[in-house]
Amino acid sequence: MRAVVIGAGIVGAACAEALTRDGIEVVVVDRLPVGSGTTSRGEGNILLSDKAPGAELALAQLSRRTWLEVGDLVGRESIELEEKGGVVVATTHQGLGSLIAFADRQRAAGVTAFEVEDPLVLEPHLSPSLPGAVHYPEDMQVQPVLAAARLLAVAQSRGAQFRSGVEVAGAVTDAHGAVIGIRTTTGEVIEADAVVNAAGTWGGVVGERLGAPVPVLPRRGFVLVTEPLPPMVRHKVYTADYVENVESSGEGLETSCVVEGTRGGTVLIGASRERVGFDPSLRVDVVATLARQAVAIFPFLADVNLLRVYRGFRPYCPDHLPVIGPDPRARGVLHACGHEGAGIGLATGTARLIADYLTGSRTTGPDAEFAALLPDRFVGARPASESVEAS
Ligand SMILES: Cc1cc2nc3c(=O)[nH]c(=O)nc-3n(C[C@H](O)[C@H](O)[C@H](O)COP(=O)(O)OP(=O)(O)OC[C@H]3O[C@@H](n4cnc5c(N)ncnc54)[C@H](O)[C@@H]3O)c2cc1C
C-alpha cells in the first residue's frame, strides 16, 4: 500500500513514522519545509490535565504512551521530551472547588492527579496567596519542531520520500470515485492508495480540495518569551480557567495564563485565543494581559524582560475535537487535522489511529471510544464560514 501524507507538521511527521513502521510506503508532501506550519508556533505541552473524560482524553492517554515509545526510538534528549508534570493552580476558593471536582472526574478515567494544599512545595516561586492546586505528574513537554524533524527522518530511513515545495491542489479519482492519488498545483500527479489530510489549520481547505470538506478554522494565539533565567519554573503551570477558555467557542478574545520554563532558560507565557481569521497583527493589549496574569501567579516575572512575542493559528474545529479517520464521502481519504491547541500532544496517538485504520488493525482504530473523532460527524454539515486560504 502507498499513502500520500499532506503536511509535514508534527501530525504528518508522526503519521509518516507510524505508517512506515507498519510497512506502508509513504510520500510526505508539504508546500514548506518540515515543521514550518503551526508546529513551529506551539509550546510543546503534552497534556492530560486539561482534558475532560471522553474521546479526546482517551486519545491523549494513547498519545502519552506513544510519545514515550517515540522517545525511546529517537532518544528523549534529541527531542527534549521531559516528564516534567503539570501544576494547575486555583486563583479563588470557588475555583479550587471546581478544579478538584474536575480532577475527580479525570481520576475516574485513569488520570493521575493529586490535590496540593501548599503549591509552593512544588513551585517555590509561586505567589503565596494562591488557595491550592492539583498536580498532574503525567503531563510532559517536547520541542515540537525537533520532534517533527526526527519523526520524519525515521520515516525517511525506512524509505519514505519527503517532497517539500509541493502544494496539493486536488484529488485524482477512479471511475468509482475512489481516490487514487493527488494532483499538485503544478499539475503533477502522485499516485497513492490512500491520502492523509494532515494539513493542520489548512485541513479545511485541503479537505475541500480532496472533495471531503471539514470545518477547520484558525484560532489565533500569542506566546511571550522571556530572557533566559536560572531554573525558576519547574512544571508546566497554569490557572484553572485555562480549561474553560480552551473549551469555549466564543469568537472574542480569551486569555488564561500558562507558564513554563524551557531547556534554554527562557520562560514561555501563553496563551490567548481569538477567532480573527489569519490576521497576523500584534495586539499589545493582549500581550499586556498575558504578562499581568503571569505576574499574578509568579510575582518574580514582574522584573524579567521579554525577548519576543510570537503568534500562531491553531487548527480549530467548532466541537473542539480533532478530525481523525476515513472520510465516507471520498474513499481513500483520511483526515488527521483540527487538533486546535493540542496537536503536538495528540500527534502520536493520531498517527497510531491512522495506521490502524489503514491496516485494518483492531488494536485502537475501530474502537468505539474514538468514533467521536471520525469525520462522519460533518457529513451534511455546512462548509466552514471562515475558511480563508492564507498561508
Ligand atoms: C500559540 C500556540 C500554542 C500552542 N501550544 C501547544 C501546546 O503546548 N501543545 C500542543 O499540543 N499544541 C499546541 N498548539 C497547537 C499545535 O501547535 C497544533 O495543534 C499543531 O502544531 C498542529 O500540527 P499539524 O501538523 O496538524 O499542523 P501544521 O504544523 O500546521 O502542519 C500542516 C502542514 O500542512 C502544510 N500544508 C497546508 N496546506 C497544504 C497544501 N495544500 N499542500 C501541501 N502542504 C500543505 C503546511 O505548510 C504545514 O506545514 C499551540 C498552537 C499555538 C498557535
Coordinates of C-alpha atoms and ligand atoms in Angstrom, one line a residue:
M1 CA 0.0 0.0 0.0
R2 CA 1.2 3.5 -0.8
A3 CA 0.0 6.6 1.1
V4 CA 0.5 10.3 0.5
V5 CA 0.6 12.3 3.7
I6 CA -0.3 16.0 3.1
G7 CA 1.6 18.2 5.6
A8 CA 5.0 17.8 7.3
G9 CA 4.0 19.3 10.6
I10 CA 4.1 17.2 13.8
V11 CA 0.9 15.3 12.8
G12 CA 2.1 14.5 9.3
A13 CA 5.6 13.5 10.5
A14 CA 4.1 11.3 13.2
C15 CA 1.8 9.6 10.6
A16 CA 4.8 9.0 8.3
E17 CA 6.6 7.3 11.2
A18 CA 3.7 5.2 12.2
L19 CA 2.7 4.2 8.6
T20 CA 6.3 3.2 7.7
R21 CA 6.5 1.2 10.9
D22 CA 3.5 -0.8 9.7
G23 CA 5.2 -1.4 6.3
I24 CA 3.2 1.2 4.3
E25 CA 5.1 3.1 1.5
V26 CA 4.8 6.8 2.3
V27 CA 5.3 10.1 0.4
V28 CA 5.0 13.2 2.5
V29 CA 4.3 16.4 0.7
D30 CA 4.4 20.0 2.0
R31 CA 4.5 23.4 0.4
L32 CA 7.0 24.3 3.1
P33 CA 9.9 22.7 5.0
V34 CA 9.2 20.3 7.9
G35 CA 7.6 21.8 10.9
S36 CA 7.1 25.3 9.5
G37 CA 3.3 25.5 10.0
T38 CA 1.6 25.8 13.4
T39 CA 4.1 23.2 14.7
S40 CA 6.7 25.9 14.9
R41 CA 4.3 28.1 17.0
G42 CA 3.3 25.6 19.7
E43 CA 4.7 25.5 23.2
G44 CA 5.1 21.7 23.1
N45 CA 2.9 20.7 26.0
I46 CA 1.7 17.1 26.1
L47 CA -1.2 17.3 28.5
L48 CA -3.7 15.1 30.2
S49 CA -4.5 17.8 32.8
D50 CA -6.7 20.0 30.6
K51 CA -8.8 17.2 29.0
A52 CA -12.3 16.2 30.3
P53 CA -13.2 12.5 30.2
G54 CA -14.2 11.4 26.7
A55 CA -12.6 10.7 23.3
E56 CA -10.0 13.5 23.5
L57 CA -8.7 12.3 26.9
A58 CA -8.6 8.7 25.6
L59 CA -6.5 10.0 22.6
A60 CA -4.3 12.0 25.0
Q61 CA -3.7 8.9 27.1
L62 CA -2.8 6.8 24.0
S63 CA -0.6 9.7 22.8
R64 CA 1.2 9.9 26.1
R65 CA 2.1 6.2 25.8
T66 CA 3.2 6.6 22.2
W67 CA 5.2 9.7 22.9
L68 CA 7.2 7.7 25.4
E69 CA 7.8 5.0 22.7
V70 CA 8.9 7.7 20.3
G71 CA 11.3 9.0 23.0
D72 CA 12.8 5.5 23.3
L73 CA 13.0 5.3 19.5
V74 CA 14.8 8.6 18.7
G75 CA 16.3 9.4 22.2
R76 CA 14.4 11.7 24.6
E77 CA 17.2 14.2 24.7
S78 CA 17.1 14.7 20.9
I79 CA 13.5 16.0 21.1
E80 CA 13.7 17.5 24.6
L81 CA 11.0 15.1 25.8
E82 CA 10.6 15.7 29.5
E83 CA 8.2 14.1 32.0
K84 CA 8.0 17.4 34.0
G85 CA 4.4 17.2 35.2
G86 CA 1.8 20.0 35.3
V87 CA 0.5 22.1 38.2
V88 CA -2.9 23.7 37.8
V89 CA -3.4 26.5 40.3
A90 CA -6.7 28.0 41.5
T91 CA -6.8 31.7 42.0
T92 CA -10.0 31.7 44.1
H93 CA -11.5 29.3 46.7
Q94 CA -14.6 28.8 44.4
G95 CA -12.2 28.0 41.5
L96 CA -10.4 25.5 43.7
G97 CA -13.7 23.6 44.3
S98 CA -14.3 23.3 40.5
L99 CA -10.7 22.3 39.9
I100 CA -10.9 19.5 42.5
A101 CA -14.2 18.3 41.1
F102 CA -12.7 18.2 37.5
A103 CA -9.7 16.2 38.8
D104 CA -12.1 13.7 40.5
R105 CA -13.8 13.1 37.1
Q106 CA -10.4 12.7 35.4
R107 CA -9.1 10.2 38.1
A108 CA -12.2 8.1 37.4
A109 CA -11.0 8.0 33.8
G110 CA -7.5 6.8 34.8
V111 CA -5.6 10.1 35.1
T112 CA -3.1 10.6 38.0
A113 CA -3.9 13.8 39.9
F114 CA -3.0 14.9 43.4
E115 CA -4.5 17.7 45.3
V116 CA -1.8 20.1 46.7
E117 CA -2.6 22.2 49.7
D118 CA 0.6 24.2 49.5
P119 CA 1.6 24.7 45.9
L120 CA 4.8 26.3 47.0
V121 CA 6.2 22.9 47.8
L122 CA 6.1 22.1 44.1
E123 CA 6.8 25.6 42.8
P124 CA 8.6 27.7 45.3
H125 CA 8.3 31.0 43.3
L126 CA 4.5 30.9 43.0
S127 CA 2.5 33.7 44.7
P128 CA 1.9 32.6 48.3
S129 CA -1.7 33.9 48.1
L130 CA -3.0 31.0 45.8
P131 CA -5.5 28.8 47.7
G132 CA -4.5 25.5 46.2
A133 CA -3.6 23.4 43.2
V134 CA -3.7 20.0 41.5
H135 CA -0.5 18.2 40.5
Y136 CA -0.6 16.1 37.3
P137 CA 2.6 14.2 37.1
E138 CA 1.8 12.6 33.7
D139 CA 1.9 15.9 31.8
M140 CA 5.0 16.2 29.6
Q141 CA 6.8 18.6 27.3
V142 CA 8.6 18.2 23.9
Q143 CA 10.3 20.5 21.4
P144 CA 7.8 20.3 18.5
V145 CA 10.0 21.2 15.5
L146 CA 12.8 18.9 16.6
A147 CA 10.2 16.1 17.2
A148 CA 8.7 16.6 13.7
A149 CA 12.1 16.6 12.0
R150 CA 13.2 13.5 13.9
L151 CA 10.0 11.6 13.2
L152 CA 10.2 12.4 9.5
A153 CA 13.9 11.4 9.4
V154 CA 13.0 8.0 11.0
A155 CA 10.3 7.5 8.3
Q156 CA 12.8 8.5 5.6
S157 CA 15.3 6.0 6.9
R158 CA 12.6 3.4 6.3
G159 CA 12.2 4.5 2.7
A160 CA 9.6 7.3 2.9
Q161 CA 10.0 10.2 0.5
F162 CA 9.7 13.9 1.6
R163 CA 8.8 16.4 -1.1
S164 CA 9.0 20.0 0.1
G165 CA 7.8 22.8 -2.1
V166 CA 4.8 20.8 -3.3
E167 CA 1.3 22.1 -2.8
V168 CA -1.7 19.8 -3.2
A169 CA -4.4 21.1 -5.5
G170 CA -6.9 18.2 -5.6
A171 CA -7.5 14.5 -5.7
V172 CA -7.3 12.1 -8.6
T173 CA -10.1 9.6 -8.5
D174 CA -11.1 6.4 -10.4
A175 CA -14.3 5.7 -12.3
H176 CA -16.0 4.8 -9.0
G177 CA -14.9 8.0 -7.1
A178 CA -12.2 6.3 -5.1
V179 CA -9.1 8.4 -4.6
I180 CA -6.0 7.1 -6.4
G181 CA -3.7 10.0 -5.9
I182 CA -3.2 13.7 -5.6
R183 CA -2.7 16.5 -8.1
T184 CA -0.2 19.3 -7.3
T185 CA -0.6 22.9 -8.2
T186 CA 2.0 22.3 -11.0
G187 CA -0.2 19.6 -12.5
E188 CA 2.0 16.7 -11.3
V189 CA 0.1 13.5 -10.2
I190 CA 1.4 11.5 -7.3
E191 CA -0.3 8.1 -7.2
A192 CA -1.5 6.6 -3.9
D193 CA -3.9 4.1 -2.5
A194 CA -4.7 6.4 0.4
V195 CA -4.3 10.2 1.1
V196 CA -3.9 11.5 4.7
N197 CA -5.0 15.1 5.2
A198 CA -2.5 16.3 7.9
A199 CA -2.6 20.0 6.8
G200 CA -3.4 21.4 10.3
T201 CA -5.1 24.8 10.2
W202 CA -5.3 24.4 6.4
G203 CA -7.0 21.0 6.8
G204 CA -10.4 22.6 5.9
V205 CA -9.0 24.0 2.6
V206 CA -7.2 20.7 1.7
G207 CA -10.3 18.7 2.7
E208 CA -12.4 20.8 0.2
R209 CA -9.8 20.2 -2.5
L210 CA -10.0 16.5 -1.9
G211 CA -13.8 16.5 -2.1
A212 CA -14.1 15.9 1.7
P213 CA -14.7 19.3 3.5
V214 CA -14.2 19.5 7.2
P215 CA -14.8 22.8 9.2
V216 CA -11.3 23.6 10.4
L217 CA -10.7 27.3 11.2
P218 CA -7.8 29.4 12.5
R219 CA -7.8 30.4 16.2
R220 CA -5.0 32.9 16.9
G221 CA -2.8 32.7 19.9
F222 CA 0.2 34.8 21.2
V223 CA 3.1 33.4 23.3
L224 CA 5.5 35.6 25.2
V225 CA 9.2 34.6 25.6
T226 CA 11.3 36.0 28.4
E227 CA 15.1 36.5 28.6
P228 CA 16.9 33.3 29.8
L229 CA 16.8 32.7 33.5
P230 CA 18.2 30.2 36.0
P231 CA 15.6 27.5 36.6
M232 CA 12.6 29.2 38.3
V233 CA 9.6 27.3 37.0
R234 CA 9.8 23.5 37.3
H235 CA 6.5 22.3 35.9
K236 CA 4.0 23.5 33.3
V237 CA 1.9 25.8 35.5
Y238 CA -1.5 27.2 34.5
T239 CA -4.6 28.7 36.1
A240 CA -7.8 26.7 36.4
D241 CA -9.7 29.0 34.0
Y242 CA -7.4 27.8 31.1
V243 CA -9.6 24.7 30.6
E244 CA -12.7 26.9 30.4
N245 CA -11.1 29.0 27.7
V246 CA -9.9 26.0 25.7
E247 CA -13.4 24.6 25.7
S248 CA -15.1 27.9 24.8
S249 CA -16.4 28.5 21.3
G250 CA -16.5 32.3 21.5
E251 CA -15.0 34.4 18.7
G252 CA -13.8 37.1 21.1
L253 CA -10.5 37.3 22.9
E254 CA -9.8 34.9 25.8
T255 CA -6.7 34.8 27.8
S256 CA -5.6 32.5 30.6
C257 CA -2.2 32.2 31.9
V258 CA 0.2 29.3 31.1
V259 CA 3.8 29.5 32.3
E260 CA 6.6 27.1 31.7
G261 CA 10.4 27.0 31.6
T262 CA 12.4 25.7 28.7
R263 CA 15.8 23.9 28.4
G264 CA 17.3 27.1 27.1
G265 CA 16.3 29.1 30.3
T266 CA 13.6 31.2 28.6
V267 CA 10.1 31.2 30.2
L268 CA 7.2 30.8 27.9
I269 CA 4.0 32.6 28.8
G270 CA 0.8 31.8 26.8
A271 CA -1.8 31.8 25.6
S272 CA -4.5 33.9 24.1
R273 CA -7.3 32.6 21.9
E274 CA -9.3 34.6 19.4
R275 CA -11.1 33.8 16.1
V276 CA -9.8 36.6 13.7
G277 CA -9.1 34.5 10.6
F278 CA -5.4 34.6 9.6
D279 CA -4.9 38.2 10.8
P280 CA -1.2 38.4 11.6
S281 CA -1.3 41.7 13.5
L282 CA 0.2 42.0 17.0
R283 CA -2.1 43.1 19.8
V284 CA -0.1 44.9 22.5
D285 CA -3.2 44.8 24.9
V286 CA -3.2 41.0 24.6
V287 CA 0.5 40.8 25.4
A288 CA 0.0 43.1 28.4
T289 CA -2.9 41.0 29.7
L290 CA -1.0 37.7 29.5
A291 CA 2.0 39.4 31.2
R292 CA -0.2 40.7 34.0
Q293 CA -1.8 37.3 34.5
A294 CA 1.6 35.6 34.6
V295 CA 2.9 38.1 37.2
A296 CA -0.1 37.4 39.4
I297 CA 0.9 33.8 39.8
F298 CA 4.7 34.2 39.5
P299 CA 5.5 37.7 41.0
F300 CA 9.2 37.4 40.1
L301 CA 8.3 37.8 36.5
A302 CA 7.5 41.5 37.1
D303 CA 11.3 42.2 37.0
V304 CA 12.0 40.0 34.0
N305 CA 12.4 41.3 30.4
L306 CA 10.5 39.9 27.4
L307 CA 12.7 38.9 24.5
R308 CA 10.0 38.4 21.9
V309 CA 6.4 37.6 21.2
Y310 CA 5.2 35.1 18.6
R311 CA 1.8 34.1 17.3
G312 CA 0.3 31.2 15.5
F313 CA -3.1 29.9 14.3
R314 CA -4.5 26.8 16.0
P315 CA -6.5 24.4 13.8
Y316 CA -9.9 24.9 15.5
C317 CA -12.9 22.7 15.0
P318 CA -16.2 24.0 16.3
D319 CA -16.8 21.0 18.5
H320 CA -13.2 21.2 19.9
L321 CA -12.4 17.7 18.7
P322 CA -9.8 16.7 16.1
V323 CA -10.9 15.0 12.9
I324 CA -9.3 11.6 12.6
G325 CA -10.2 8.7 10.3
P326 CA -11.5 7.7 6.9
D327 CA -13.9 10.1 5.1
P328 CA -17.1 8.4 4.0
R329 CA -17.5 10.9 1.1
A330 CA -14.2 10.2 -0.6
R331 CA -12.9 6.7 -0.4
G332 CA -9.2 6.6 0.3
V333 CA -9.1 10.0 2.0
L334 CA -8.3 10.0 5.8
H335 CA -8.2 13.1 7.9
A336 CA -5.7 13.8 10.7
C337 CA -6.3 17.5 11.4
G338 CA -8.2 20.0 13.5
H339 CA -6.3 19.4 16.8
E340 CA -6.6 23.1 17.9
G341 CA -4.2 23.8 20.8
A342 CA -3.3 20.1 21.5
G343 CA -1.9 18.9 18.1
I344 CA 1.6 18.4 19.5
G345 CA 0.4 16.3 22.4
L346 CA -2.1 14.4 20.3
A347 CA 0.1 13.8 17.3
T348 CA 1.5 10.3 18.1
G349 CA -1.9 8.8 19.1
T350 CA -3.5 10.3 16.0
A351 CA -0.8 8.6 13.9
R352 CA -1.4 5.3 15.6
L353 CA -5.1 5.6 14.8
I354 CA -4.5 6.5 11.2
A355 CA -2.1 3.5 10.8
D356 CA -4.7 1.2 12.4
Y357 CA -7.5 2.5 10.1
L358 CA -5.2 1.9 7.1
T359 CA -4.0 -1.6 8.1
G360 CA -7.4 -2.7 9.5
S361 CA -5.8 -3.4 12.9
R362 CA -8.3 -3.6 15.7
T363 CA -5.9 -2.6 18.4
T364 CA -7.0 1.0 18.5
G365 CA -8.6 2.2 15.3
P366 CA -12.1 0.9 15.2
D367 CA -12.7 1.2 19.0
A368 CA -15.9 2.9 19.9
E369 CA -14.2 5.4 22.1
F370 CA -12.6 7.1 19.1
A371 CA -15.7 7.1 17.0
A372 CA -16.5 10.7 18.1
L373 CA -13.4 11.8 16.2
L374 CA -14.5 10.5 12.8
P375 CA -15.3 12.9 10.0
D376 CA -18.7 11.3 9.7
R377 CA -20.0 14.0 12.2
F378 CA -19.6 16.6 9.4
V379 CA -21.3 14.8 6.6
G380 CA -24.2 17.0 5.5
A381 CA -22.9 19.9 7.6
R382 CA -22.4 23.4 6.0
P383 CA -18.9 24.3 5.0
A384 CA -16.8 26.4 7.4
S385 CA -17.6 30.1 7.0
E386 CA -14.1 31.5 7.6
S387 CA -12.1 29.0 5.5
V388 CA -9.8 31.6 4.0
E389 CA -6.8 30.3 2.1
A390 CA -4.0 32.1 3.9
S391 CA -0.6 30.7 4.5
Ligands
LIG1 C1 0.3 29.8 20.4 C2 0.1 28.4 20.3 C3 0.5 27.5 21.3 C4 0.3 26.1 21.2 N1 0.7 25.3 22.2 C5 0.5 24.0 22.1 C6 1.0 23.1 23.1 O1 1.6 23.5 24.1 N2 0.7 21.7 23.0 C7 0.1 21.2 21.9 O2 -0.2 20.0 21.8 N3 -0.3 22.1 20.9 C8 -0.1 23.4 21.0 N4 -0.5 24.2 20.0 C9 -1.3 23.6 18.9 C10 -0.3 22.9 17.9 O3 0.8 23.8 17.6 C11 -1.1 22.5 16.7 O4 -2.3 21.8 17.0 C12 -0.2 21.5 15.8 O5 1.1 22.2 15.6 C13 -0.8 21.1 14.5 O6 0.1 20.4 13.8 P1 -0.2 19.9 12.4 O7 0.9 19.0 12.0 O8 -1.6 19.4 12.3 O9 -0.2 21.3 11.5 P2 1.0 22.2 10.9 O10 2.1 22.1 11.8 O11 0.4 23.5 10.6 O12 1.3 21.4 9.6 C14 0.5 21.4 8.5 C15 1.3 21.5 7.3 O13 0.5 21.4 6.1 C16 1.1 22.1 5.1 N5 0.1 22.4 4.0 C17 -1.1 23.1 4.2 N6 -1.8 23.1 3.0 C18 -1.0 22.4 2.1 C19 -1.2 22.0 0.8 N7 -2.3 22.4 0.1 N8 -0.3 21.3 0.2 C20 0.8 20.9 0.8 N9 1.1 21.2 2.1 C21 0.1 21.9 2.8 C22 1.6 23.4 5.8 O14 2.6 24.0 5.0 C23 2.0 22.8 7.1 O15 3.4 22.6 7.1 C24 -0.3 25.6 20.0 C25 -0.7 26.4 19.0 C26 -0.5 27.8 19.1 C27 -0.9 28.7 18.0

